[in-house]
Amino acid sequence: MEAQSGAARTVGGGLPAWALGLIPLVLIAAAIGAFALLGGPGLGERSGPPVEEVTVERTVLHPGTIELTLRNDGPDPVEIAQVAVNDAYAPFSTEGDREIGHLGATTLKVDYPWVEGEAYEIFVLTAAGGTIDATIPVATETPETDLSFYGLMALLGIYVGVIPVSLGMLWLPFMRRLGSQWIGALIAFTVGLLAFLAIDAGLEGLEIAAEAPAAFGGASLVFAGGLAAYLVLAAIDAWLEGRARRQPAAAGAPPGAAPAALAPGPYLALLVAIGIGLHNLGEGLAIGSAYATGALALGAFLVVGFAIHNTTEGLAIVAPLRGGGEGGTEGGALGIPRLLGLGLIAGGPAILGAWIGASAFNPSVAALLFGVGVGAIVRVIVQIAPSMRDGHGRLLHPLSVGGMLLGIALLYVTGLLVTV
Amino acid sequence: MSAPTEEPDSGRRNGLSRRRFLGGAAAVAAPAAIGLGSLVAAESQPQRAAAETLAHGGHGAGGAHAGHSAFPHAAFAKDRRVDHARNGFHPTELLRDFDYGTTHRLPSGRVVREWELVAQDREIEVAPGVVYEAWTYNGRVPGPTLRAREGELLRVRLVNASEHPHTIHFHGVHSAAMDGMPGIGEAMGGGQIEPGESFTYEFDASPFGVHLYHCHVAPLASHISRGLYGAFIVDPAQGRPEADEMVMVMNGFDTNFDLANEIYAVNTIGFHYIDEPIVVGRDELVRIYVVNVLEYDPVNSFHVHGNFFHHFPTGTSLTPSELTDTIIQGQAQRAILELRFPYDGDYMFHAHVSEFAELGWSGFFRVGDPAKLAAADAAALYCELPWGGGVRS
């Protein structure tokens, strides 16, 4: 023991801490450099034919042409040779190089007289004779991403995001009339809603990740996004709490108040709004990309369905504003502009999501964003769940369980209206 | 195909109507390809337009059936071509390339005809930019078209320079030891021929007709689809009427080894005869030896536009069985087709299994004035028959 600690004292004893931190990095860089310079000594040539893993990231249809954006997911470069649409070779041109490097992308513009409403199976033949398959389930023209298109997507986002969420918040006066014994049930109802959203968004994120290049992480992006969102929100929370402790007067809370007092109604409502907002970003993304690929018919039925579905989200935001036992005074402190602000935070991201989804849909980014939504919602659940406690401090009691089940059932039923 | 057609009764040797047709073809093509100014020029110089149409083709850029559609027919990407020189064979030359081998006479006077086929592995470009690890006879796919005359004694030496065992299995009448079948004839040095080994198959040229040969080593579908096959023609003792003869081996390539073909063709390169139409003389007898060696698909077919042909199944009878414009062939089925094109212009031929046609198995016949064609390079492709008949000299 003594000899070891003696050696530890000797090695780098006279060096500053930053140098000690730097030395391993320098050695690693030198080793990598030498390894690369010597061409990987001892490893020899690769065995077997090149690995070709290419994913189709995006399909754009215009009259007479089909555009495919391909991303090379594999370790070896892939050269695109020919393209066949529905078992017929078709002339095409490439933007940039025919050869796609590792993680590189290229866009093929295929001349093909596709017909609205038909399905197309495409195979791209590589120089090595391998095939990359792409499917267009229902061919429809990809909308031009001009100003009017962004306007349409914004309108869509407002219809399915801002308006229904805001409408849902109109239940606030009703909830204020409810007896204080219902508070726990209301919060439980919100938790149920949020839990359903989290599961739904998580599954959708995983579904999208399955189509994304594995090299960018695939399904792990959903989990990474979720974890990151959870941790960032937790850090913000801790920071706010710390600030409130230092400036008790500014926070409007009595000195030495319990942490629970630092998460009053409006703050919880804001958290719920942020969580739902991040969820709606993903939802907007899905709607936008589905619209752009023709998988989504913008019928009144769908918009109405989304509106009903998302109205419940508004309900979730205002539930914490019902406040503590004093007849919802915290909620009363919030004026109409602030309530509208909450609605915008929760519903507005649907607009942004629709824009991104329709114009620059990327499965990897979408999977990450869905994960972020899930993480945010889970964090919100963790924060508001304590408010479900009954007089005996129990989290799960008949009223709270009933509330959660009702929340889950309501989202499930309204979700049937909006299956994209 | 937007080219206006002549009235049948206007006389197919009528120079005026022919000029009108060719000028018309150029006029249809011109607006799309070169604009209105050229349209006027084309009309004022019908002769030149006619010559250009013959020289550059009635399709593609400036062609007779381009202009109306950006997608007149399925095709490969336009910006690259197969490197035939690197492949070591050219489908246009292969079409009329008959391998008569070398001959000598036995004291009895009987002709002995001999060939040497080398089985070798070779990368070939089967479509522009698509490289396939083929197994070949003599470095080409299909292998050489072996041609003999009924009654001759044939000797075919197989040298296996491939990394895999191979055989040559001839469709014909022969003894079991000469069948190219693994497990049979090993005592005589036959059966499966291992890498580095060789064997000489010996049999009589019988019966006359169009046949085929292929490797018979298991797994069979793999050895055949890799490219080990070729046409084997036995001419009747009295020969056939003089004709412009060509071989079309209907094949395909499973480039990703999923037991389905990605590319279909006659003579290996998809769409080749669209890029380089087969030039034939108007009113001349055309004889096509069609052999289906396609793996993984149960049937293949041959169809020609604007014409009918006499169908001689397996070529074993001198009397045609049918006058038709479409035939269906199962694997290893083959036939001789005879036809004459009465009108100038481009006539498509393709598998009437449309999927195959659009995955490469399509081409054009370009029909023109025989006098002009005789002077053209195409004439150089014609072969000389050792017994002086059969093909135009």
XYZ file of N, CA, C and O in Angstrom, chain B residues 207-355:
596
model
N -29.436 -34.391 -83.373
C -30.065 -34.131 -84.670
C -29.830 -32.679 -85.076
O -29.385 -31.883 -84.270
N -30.143 -32.338 -86.338
C -29.979 -30.928 -86.724
C -31.031 -30.093 -86.009
O -32.090 -30.595 -85.622
N -30.694 -28.845 -85.796
C -31.600 -27.943 -85.072
C -30.803 -26.944 -84.256
O -29.582 -26.846 -84.411
N -31.509 -26.229 -83.405
C -30.818 -25.299 -82.506
C -30.910 -25.875 -81.100
O -31.987 -26.198 -80.615
N -29.745 -26.064 -80.503
C -29.663 -26.686 -79.179
C -28.890 -25.771 -78.238
O -28.676 -24.591 -78.537
N -28.470 -26.341 -77.103
C -27.705 -25.542 -76.170
C -26.753 -26.439 -75.409
O -26.876 -27.668 -75.445
N -25.811 -25.818 -74.780
C -24.935 -26.541 -73.858
C -24.827 -25.707 -72.590
O -25.037 -24.488 -72.608
N -24.577 -26.403 -71.479
C -24.427 -25.678 -70.220
C -23.720 -26.560 -69.221
O -23.601 -27.774 -69.415
N -23.251 -25.978 -68.140
C -22.607 -26.719 -67.070
C -23.688 -27.469 -66.300
O -24.805 -26.986 -66.134
N -23.342 -28.702 -65.841
C -24.349 -29.484 -65.124
C -23.907 -29.830 -63.701
O -24.394 -30.782 -63.086
N -22.986 -29.033 -63.158
C -22.531 -29.286 -61.793
C -23.542 -28.678 -60.816
O -24.088 -27.601 -61.051
N -23.792 -29.414 -59.732
C -24.726 -28.926 -58.717
C -24.030 -27.892 -57.826
O -22.832 -28.024 -57.577
N -24.738 -26.895 -57.312
C -26.142 -26.599 -57.577
C -26.347 -26.038 -58.985
O -25.719 -25.057 -59.359
N -27.234 -26.693 -59.686
C -27.406 -26.455 -61.116
C -27.813 -25.016 -61.434
O -27.237 -24.367 -62.312
N -28.804 -24.517 -60.705
C -29.305 -23.165 -61.005
C -28.184 -22.140 -60.858
O -28.062 -21.210 -61.647
N -27.344 -22.362 -59.862
C -26.245 -21.440 -59.631
C -25.233 -21.508 -60.774
O -24.817 -20.485 -61.317
N -24.847 -22.742 -61.164
C -23.828 -22.876 -62.218
C -24.333 -22.350 -63.552
O -23.554 -21.815 -64.340
N -25.614 -22.500 -63.819
C -26.147 -22.000 -65.086
C -26.304 -20.484 -65.034
O -25.838 -19.762 -65.909
N -26.928 -19.988 -63.958
C -27.224 -18.557 -63.939
C -25.953 -17.712 -63.865
O -25.952 -16.559 -64.248
N -24.856 -18.312 -63.417
C -23.595 -17.566 -63.377
C -23.038 -17.283 -64.773
O -22.110 -16.496 -64.925
N -23.560 -18.003 -65.793
C -23.138 -17.684 -67.157
C -22.586 -18.848 -67.959
O -22.110 -18.661 -69.080
N -22.640 -20.071 -67.422
C -22.056 -21.219 -68.128
C -23.084 -21.856 -69.071
O -23.685 -22.880 -68.746
N -23.282 -21.236 -70.210
C -24.208 -21.761 -71.211
C -23.890 -21.136 -72.568
O -23.183 -20.136 -72.659
N -24.416 -21.765 -73.605
C -24.230 -21.218 -74.945
C -25.132 -21.938 -75.919
O -25.732 -22.969 -75.593
N -25.223 -21.386 -77.125
C -26.054 -22.009 -78.160
C -25.218 -23.022 -78.944
O -24.011 -22.868 -79.098
N -25.875 -24.064 -79.388
C -25.223 -25.142 -80.129
C -26.108 -25.441 -81.336
O -27.235 -25.898 -81.180
N -25.597 -25.103 -82.515
C -26.411 -25.212 -83.728
C -25.883 -26.333 -84.609
O -24.691 -26.406 -84.896
N -26.769 -27.205 -85.017
C -26.419 -28.246 -85.991
C -27.228 -27.971 -87.259
O -28.460 -28.008 -87.236
N -26.517 -27.629 -88.312
C -27.199 -27.338 -89.569
C -27.589 -28.647 -90.255
O -26.856 -29.636 -90.181
N -28.730 -28.649 -90.936
C -29.100 -29.850 -91.689
C -28.076 -30.092 -92.800
O -27.434 -29.145 -93.275
N -27.928 -31.342 -93.195
C -26.905 -31.696 -94.187
C -27.026 -30.856 -95.447
O -26.019 -30.433 -96.028
N -28.259 -30.567 -95.840
C -28.462 -29.823 -97.087
C -28.422 -28.316 -96.859
O -28.581 -27.545 -97.799
N -28.204 -27.877 -95.610
C -28.166 -26.443 -95.300
C -29.557 -25.840 -95.252
O -30.566 -26.529 -95.459
N -29.604 -24.568 -94.924
C -30.874 -23.832 -94.906
C -30.780 -22.705 -95.925
O -29.682 -22.328 -96.326
N -31.921 -22.168 -96.351
C -31.875 -21.060 -97.312
C -31.009 -19.920 -96.785
O -30.935 -19.688 -95.580
N -30.362 -19.230 -97.715
C -29.494 -18.115 -97.340
C -30.277 -17.083 -96.534
O -31.413 -16.750 -96.867
N -29.665 -16.581 -95.489
C -30.361 -15.624 -94.627
C -29.352 -14.823 -93.818
O -28.177 -15.182 -93.724
N -29.838 -13.728 -93.252
C -29.054 -12.964 -92.280
C -29.326 -13.632 -90.930
O -30.412 -13.511 -90.378
N -28.331 -14.355 -90.433
C -28.570 -15.181 -89.253
C -28.035 -14.548 -87.982
O -27.019 -13.858 -88.004
N -28.728 -14.805 -86.915
C -28.273 -14.258 -85.627
C -28.710 -15.171 -84.484
O -29.670 -15.921 -84.601
N -27.959 -15.062 -83.403
C -28.235 -15.868 -82.210
C -28.711 -14.965 -81.092
O -28.122 -13.912 -80.835
N -29.799 -15.352 -80.471
C -30.274 -14.614 -79.303
C -30.440 -15.592 -78.147
O -31.328 -16.431 -78.160
N -29.542 -15.483 -77.188
C -29.648 -16.308 -75.993
C -30.354 -15.472 -74.923
O -29.844 -14.443 -74.485
N -31.553 -15.887 -74.570
C -32.334 -15.125 -73.594
C -31.846 -15.504 -72.200
O -31.968 -16.662 -71.782
N -31.271 -14.515 -71.489
C -30.705 -14.831 -70.174
C -31.043 -13.732 -69.163
O -31.779 -12.787 -69.468
N -30.514 -13.883 -67.989
C -30.774 -12.905 -66.934
C -29.707 -13.033 -65.865
O -28.918 -13.981 -65.871
N -29.678 -12.071 -64.955
C -28.677 -12.092 -63.889
C -29.306 -11.770 -62.546
O -30.014 -10.774 -62.396
N -29.015 -12.660 -61.609
C -29.460 -12.466 -60.231
C -28.285 -11.818 -59.489
O -27.500 -12.499 -58.852
N -28.174 -10.507 -59.600
C -26.962 -9.832 -59.126
C -26.848 -9.816 -57.607
O -25.760 -9.695 -57.077
N -27.984 -9.920 -56.911
C -27.899 -9.894 -55.438
C -28.143 -11.273 -54.823
O -28.318 -11.393 -53.613
N -28.172 -12.295 -55.669
C -28.262 -13.684 -55.229
C -29.466 -13.943 -54.326
O -29.367 -14.622 -53.309
N -30.609 -13.378 -54.688
C -31.832 -13.624 -53.921
C -32.770 -14.558 -54.685
O -33.966 -14.596 -54.429
N -32.210 -15.296 -55.650
C -32.961 -16.261 -56.453
C -34.045 -15.613 -57.297
O -35.063 -16.212 -57.614
N -33.836 -14.356 -57.645
C -34.700 -13.663 -58.606
C -33.791 -12.757 -59.420
O -32.832 -12.195 -58.891
N -34.086 -12.641 -60.705
C -33.204 -11.865 -61.564
C -33.464 -10.365 -61.438
O -34.611 -9.931 -61.379
N -32.381 -9.610 -61.410
C -32.506 -8.157 -61.420
C -32.418 -7.639 -62.862
O -32.911 -6.571 -63.170
N -31.724 -8.391 -63.720
C -31.492 -7.943 -65.089
C -31.872 -9.062 -66.050
O -31.520 -10.223 -65.831
N -32.609 -8.702 -67.099
C -32.969 -9.641 -68.151
C -32.408 -9.116 -69.464
O -32.262 -7.904 -69.639
N -32.101 -10.032 -70.367
C -31.495 -9.590 -71.618
C -31.568 -10.688 -72.663
O -31.931 -11.835 -72.362
N -31.244 -10.322 -73.920
C -30.775 -11.311 -74.873
C -29.297 -11.024 -75.020
O -28.888 -9.869 -75.123
N -28.504 -12.053 -74.981
C -27.052 -11.922 -75.094
C -26.479 -11.009 -74.013
O -25.643 -10.145 -74.267
N -26.974 -11.158 -72.789
C -26.339 -10.666 -71.560
C -26.554 -9.200 -71.201
O -26.869 -8.884 -70.060
N -26.359 -8.286 -72.150
C -26.400 -6.877 -71.773
C -27.812 -6.317 -72.001
O -28.267 -6.220 -73.134
N -28.494 -5.965 -70.921
C -29.849 -5.431 -71.018
C -29.897 -4.169 -71.870
O -28.985 -3.343 -71.819
N -30.961 -4.056 -72.659
C -31.226 -2.877 -73.489
C -30.143 -2.610 -74.540
O -30.158 -1.562 -75.187
N -29.191 -3.561 -74.697
C -28.085 -3.266 -75.620
C -28.600 -2.965 -77.023
O -28.147 -2.032 -77.682
N -29.557 -3.782 -77.487
C -30.019 -3.606 -78.872
C -31.020 -2.462 -78.990
O -31.571 -2.220 -80.066
N -31.285 -1.780 -77.869
C -31.987 -0.497 -77.974
C -30.952 0.576 -78.260
O -31.138 1.429 -79.122
N -29.838 0.497 -77.550
C -28.772 1.476 -77.777
C -28.112 1.263 -79.136
O -27.701 2.207 -79.788
N -27.981 0.009 -79.520
C -27.399 -0.316 -80.829
C -28.349 -1.266 -81.541
O -28.224 -2.491 -81.422
N -29.337 -0.712 -82.267
C -30.324 -1.583 -82.929
C -29.651 -2.561 -83.887
O -28.583 -2.292 -84.434
N -30.296 -3.699 -84.075
C -29.788 -4.711 -85.008
C -30.191 -4.295 -86.410
O -31.383 -4.194 -86.722
N -29.196 -4.028 -87.248
C -29.464 -3.523 -88.589
C -29.744 -4.703 -89.515
O -28.929 -5.634 -89.605
N -30.901 -4.687 -90.165
C -31.241 -5.741 -91.127
C -31.756 -5.105 -92.408
O -32.269 -3.982 -92.401
N -31.595 -5.826 -93.508
C -32.022 -5.314 -94.799
C -33.504 -5.519 -95.030
O -34.055 -6.560 -94.652
N -34.111 -4.495 -95.630
C -35.516 -4.620 -95.964
C -35.713 -5.795 -96.927
O -34.909 -5.988 -97.839
N -36.727 -6.594 -96.697
C -37.105 -7.754 -97.525
C -36.137 -8.927 -97.437
O -36.348 -9.951 -98.075
N -35.061 -8.767 -96.697
C -34.118 -9.884 -96.576
C -34.627 -10.913 -95.572
O -35.273 -10.559 -94.582
N -34.293 -12.167 -95.843
C -34.676 -13.218 -94.904
C -33.793 -13.124 -93.659
O -32.566 -13.124 -93.759
N -34.435 -12.997 -92.519
C -33.716 -12.949 -91.247
C -34.003 -14.252 -90.510
O -35.162 -14.666 -90.408
N -32.933 -14.897 -90.028
C -33.113 -16.150 -89.286
C -32.544 -15.957 -87.879
O -31.374 -15.618 -87.728
N -33.397 -16.156 -86.897
C -32.974 -15.944 -85.510
C -32.978 -17.282 -84.779
O -33.991 -17.993 -84.783
N -31.855 -17.613 -84.191
C -31.773 -18.793 -83.323
C -32.012 -18.311 -81.898
O -31.169 -17.618 -81.322
N -33.161 -18.620 -81.351
C -33.528 -18.147 -80.015
C -33.406 -19.293 -79.022
O -33.972 -20.366 -79.221
N -32.630 -19.068 -77.956
C -32.432 -20.098 -76.927
C -32.755 -19.483 -75.568
O -32.238 -18.408 -75.240
N -33.604 -20.137 -74.801
C -33.926 -19.616 -73.469
C -33.129 -20.367 -72.404
O -33.337 -21.552 -72.176
N -32.226 -19.652 -71.721
C -31.468 -20.281 -70.627
C -31.781 -19.610 -69.290
O -31.073 -19.807 -68.314
N -32.848 -18.821 -69.265
C -33.166 -18.030 -68.074
C -33.421 -18.921 -66.856
O -34.206 -19.859 -66.914
N -32.738 -18.610 -65.763
C -32.986 -19.300 -64.498
C -33.975 -18.502 -63.652
O -34.151 -17.295 -63.858
N -34.569 -19.143 -62.687
C -35.406 -18.547 -61.641
C -36.771 -18.060 -62.121
O -37.599 -17.655 -61.311
N -37.002 -18.012 -63.439
C -38.330 -17.665 -63.948
C -38.782 -18.803 -64.841
O -37.996 -19.289 -65.664
N -40.005 -19.264 -64.696
C -40.419 -20.466 -65.437
C -40.539 -20.267 -66.940
O -40.288 -21.194 -67.684
N -40.914 -19.090 -67.390
C -41.056 -18.910 -68.837
C -40.379 -17.620 -69.289
O -40.174 -16.697 -68.520
N -40.050 -17.619 -70.556
C -39.538 -16.433 -71.214
C -40.281 -16.334 -72.531
O -40.975 -17.287 -72.916
N -40.170 -15.220 -73.219
C -40.866 -15.142 -74.495
C -40.157 -14.203 -75.444
O -39.274 -13.437 -75.044
N -40.533 -14.325 -76.711
C -39.972 -13.485 -77.762
C -41.126 -12.942 -78.584
O -41.990 -13.692 -79.021
N -41.099 -11.634 -78.787
C -42.160 -10.982 -79.554
C -41.516 -9.934 -80.431
O -40.584 -9.248 -80.011
N -42.004 -9.821 -81.678
C -41.467 -8.785 -82.550
C -42.594 -7.870 -83.002
O -43.738 -8.308 -83.182
N -42.286 -6.588 -83.139
C -43.278 -5.593 -83.550
C -43.417 -5.551 -85.074
O -42.434 -5.758 -85.794
N -44.603 -5.276 -85.528
C -44.848 -4.986 -86.945
C -44.547 -6.137 -87.874
O -44.278 -5.903 -89.052
N -44.544 -7.345 -87.357
C -44.186 -8.462 -88.217
C -44.635 -9.788 -87.617
O -44.983 -9.851 -86.431
N -44.611 -10.825 -88.461
C -44.852 -12.192 -88.020
C -43.670 -13.043 -88.481
O -42.983 -12.688 -89.430
N -43.443 -14.124 -87.794
C -42.328 -14.982 -88.189
C -42.781 -16.437 -88.236
O -43.773 -16.831 -87.616
N -42.023 -17.221 -89.033
C -42.230 -18.672 -89.036
C -41.487 -19.260 -87.857
O -40.332 -18.923 -87.624
N -42.161 -20.135 -87.135
C -41.605 -20.698 -85.915
C -41.218 -22.150 -86.155
O -42.066 -22.966 -86.529
N -39.931 -22.459 -85.999
C -39.437 -23.834 -86.113
C -38.987 -24.281 -84.726
O -37.834 -24.050 -84.354
N -39.877 -24.898 -83.940
C -39.491 -25.291 -82.579
C -38.282 -26.239 -82.601
O -38.276 -27.217 -83.356
N -37.278 -25.898 -81.841
C -36.026 -26.663 -81.727
C -35.294 -26.778 -83.074
O -34.216 -27.348 -83.142
N -35.870 -26.240 -84.122
C -35.213 -26.252 -85.431
C -35.033 -27.634 -86.020
O -34.245 -27.827 -86.948
N -35.760 -28.623 -85.494
C -35.543 -30.007 -85.922
C -36.404 -30.407 -87.115
O -36.330 -31.544 -87.568
N -37.221 -29.468 -87.574
C -37.984 -29.731 -88.793
C -37.747 -28.568 -89.744
O -37.515 -27.439 -89.307
N -37.782 -28.862 -91.053
C -37.601 -27.785 -92.020
C -38.929 -27.129 -92.356
O -38.987 -26.189 -93.140
N -40.000 -27.643 -91.758
C -41.327 -27.069 -91.988
C -41.747 -26.309 -90.736
O -41.736 -26.865 -89.632
N -42.082 -25.028 -90.883
C -42.469 -24.257 -89.694
C -43.767 -24.773 -89.096
O -44.628 -25.285 -89.805
N -43.885 -24.643 -87.802
C -45.091 -25.133 -87.141
C -46.159 -24.055 -87.075
O -47.330 -24.345 -86.887
N -45.744 -22.819 -87.230
C -46.708 -21.748 -86.971
C -46.192 -20.439 -87.552
O -44.984 -20.208 -87.611
N -47.118 -19.586 -87.953
C -46.782 -18.206 -88.293
C -47.340 -17.346 -87.159
O -48.546 -17.307 -86.955
N -46.461 -16.692 -86.445
C -46.920 -15.982 -85.245
C -46.026 -14.765 -85.001
O -45.055 -14.537 -85.737
N -46.339 -14.002 -83.974
C -45.450 -12.898 -83.615
C -44.974 -13.003 -82.165
O -44.272 -12.117 -81.676
N -45.383 -14.068 -81.478
C -44.965 -14.249 -80.086
C -44.796 -15.730 -79.795
O -45.657 -16.532 -80.157
N -43.682 -16.097 -79.187
C -43.530 -17.472 -78.714
C -43.180 -17.456 -77.236
O -42.619 -16.498 -76.724
N -43.563 -18.542 -76.588
C -43.254 -18.729 -75.174
C -42.241 -19.863 -75.078
O -42.386 -20.870 -75.776
N -41.228 -19.700 -74.251
C -40.259 -20.772 -74.059
C -40.011 -21.018 -72.584
O -39.797 -20.074 -71.826
N -40.046 -22.289 -72.203
C -39.609 -22.676 -70.867
C -38.098 -22.768 -70.867
O -37.446 -22.545 -71.887
N -37.533 -23.140 -69.726
C -36.085 -23.225 -69.634
C -35.550 -24.266 -70.592
O -36.071 -25.379 -70.660
N -34.513 -23.902 -71.355
C -33.834 -24.766 -72.327
C -34.650 -24.989 -73.593
O -34.209 -25.696 -74.492
N -35.821 -24.401 -73.694
C -36.544 -24.464 -74.967
C -35.876 -23.499 -75.932
O -35.307 -22.488 -75.532
N -35.943 -23.823 -77.216
C -35.302 -22.980 -78.206
C -36.011 -23.164 -79.535
O -36.787 -24.100 -79.708
N -35.721 -22.248 -80.466
C -36.432 -22.280 -81.741
C -35.662 -21.493 -82.783
O -34.801 -20.680 -82.458
N -36.009 -21.776 -84.042
C -35.519 -20.947 -85.141
C -36.709 -20.122 -85.619
O -37.814 -20.640 -85.779
N -36.488 -18.820 -85.794
C -37.526 -17.926 -86.283
C -37.061 -17.339 -87.606
O -35.902 -16.943 -87.730
N -37.970 -17.299 -88.596
C -37.610 -16.713 -89.889
C -38.631 -15.658 -90.269
O -39.838 -15.879 -90.167
N -38.115 -14.510 -90.694
C -39.022 -13.426 -91.076
C -38.323 -12.467 -92.031
O -37.096 -12.496 -92.174
N -39.121 -11.644 -92.707
C -38.611 -10.569 -93.553
C -39.327 -9.294 -93.147
O -40.523 -9.315 -92.855
N -38.623 -8.190 -93.098
C -39.249 -6.902 -92.752
C -39.581 -6.156 -94.041
O -38.680 -5.791 -94.796
N -40.838 -5.934 -94.314
C -41.199 -5.276 -95.567
C -41.040 -3.752 -95.531
O -40.984 -3.120 -96.579
N -40.999 -3.169 -94.344
C -40.955 -1.704 -94.255
C -39.715 -1.247 -93.508
O -39.285 -1.888 -92.536
N -39.196 -0.084 -93.930
C -38.070 0.516 -93.213
C -38.536 1.037 -91.863
O -39.715 1.319 -91.657
N -37.589 1.189 -90.978
C -37.925 1.780 -89.682
C -37.390 0.939 -88.533
O -36.712 -0.071 -88.747
N -37.711 1.375 -87.332
C -37.265 0.656 -86.137
C -38.408 -0.185 -85.578
O -39.506 0.317 -85.375
N -38.132 -1.444 -85.345
C -39.147 -2.361 -84.837
C -38.651 -3.001 -83.560
O -37.601 -3.645 -83.549
N -39.414 -2.814 -82.521
C -38.983 -3.369 -81.249
C -39.149 -4.885 -81.235
O -40.030 -5.429 -81.892
N -38.272 -5.546 -80.509
C -38.476 -6.956 -80.167
C -38.184 -7.082 -78.680
O -37.316 -6.393 -78.141
N -38.948 -7.904 -78.017
C -38.791 -7.992 -76.568
C -39.547 -9.202 -76.036
O -40.375 -9.781 -76.742
N -39.236 -9.535 -74.781
C -40.024 -10.559 -74.110
C -41.408 -9.981 -73.919
O -41.549 -8.833 -73.512
N -42.451 -10.784 -74.228
C -43.781 -10.251 -73.949
C -44.180 -10.505 -72.504
O -45.318 -10.253 -72.103
N -43.244 -11.019 -71.731
C -43.376 -10.928 -70.277
C -42.872 -9.511 -69.996
O -41.678 -9.251 -70.003
N -43.807 -8.568 -69.826
C -43.436 -7.155 -69.843
C -42.410 -6.813 -68.767
O -41.573 -5.933 -68.938
N -42.489 -7.523 -67.661
C -41.533 -7.281 -66.584
C -40.108 -7.500 -67.086
O -39.224 -6.682 -66.847
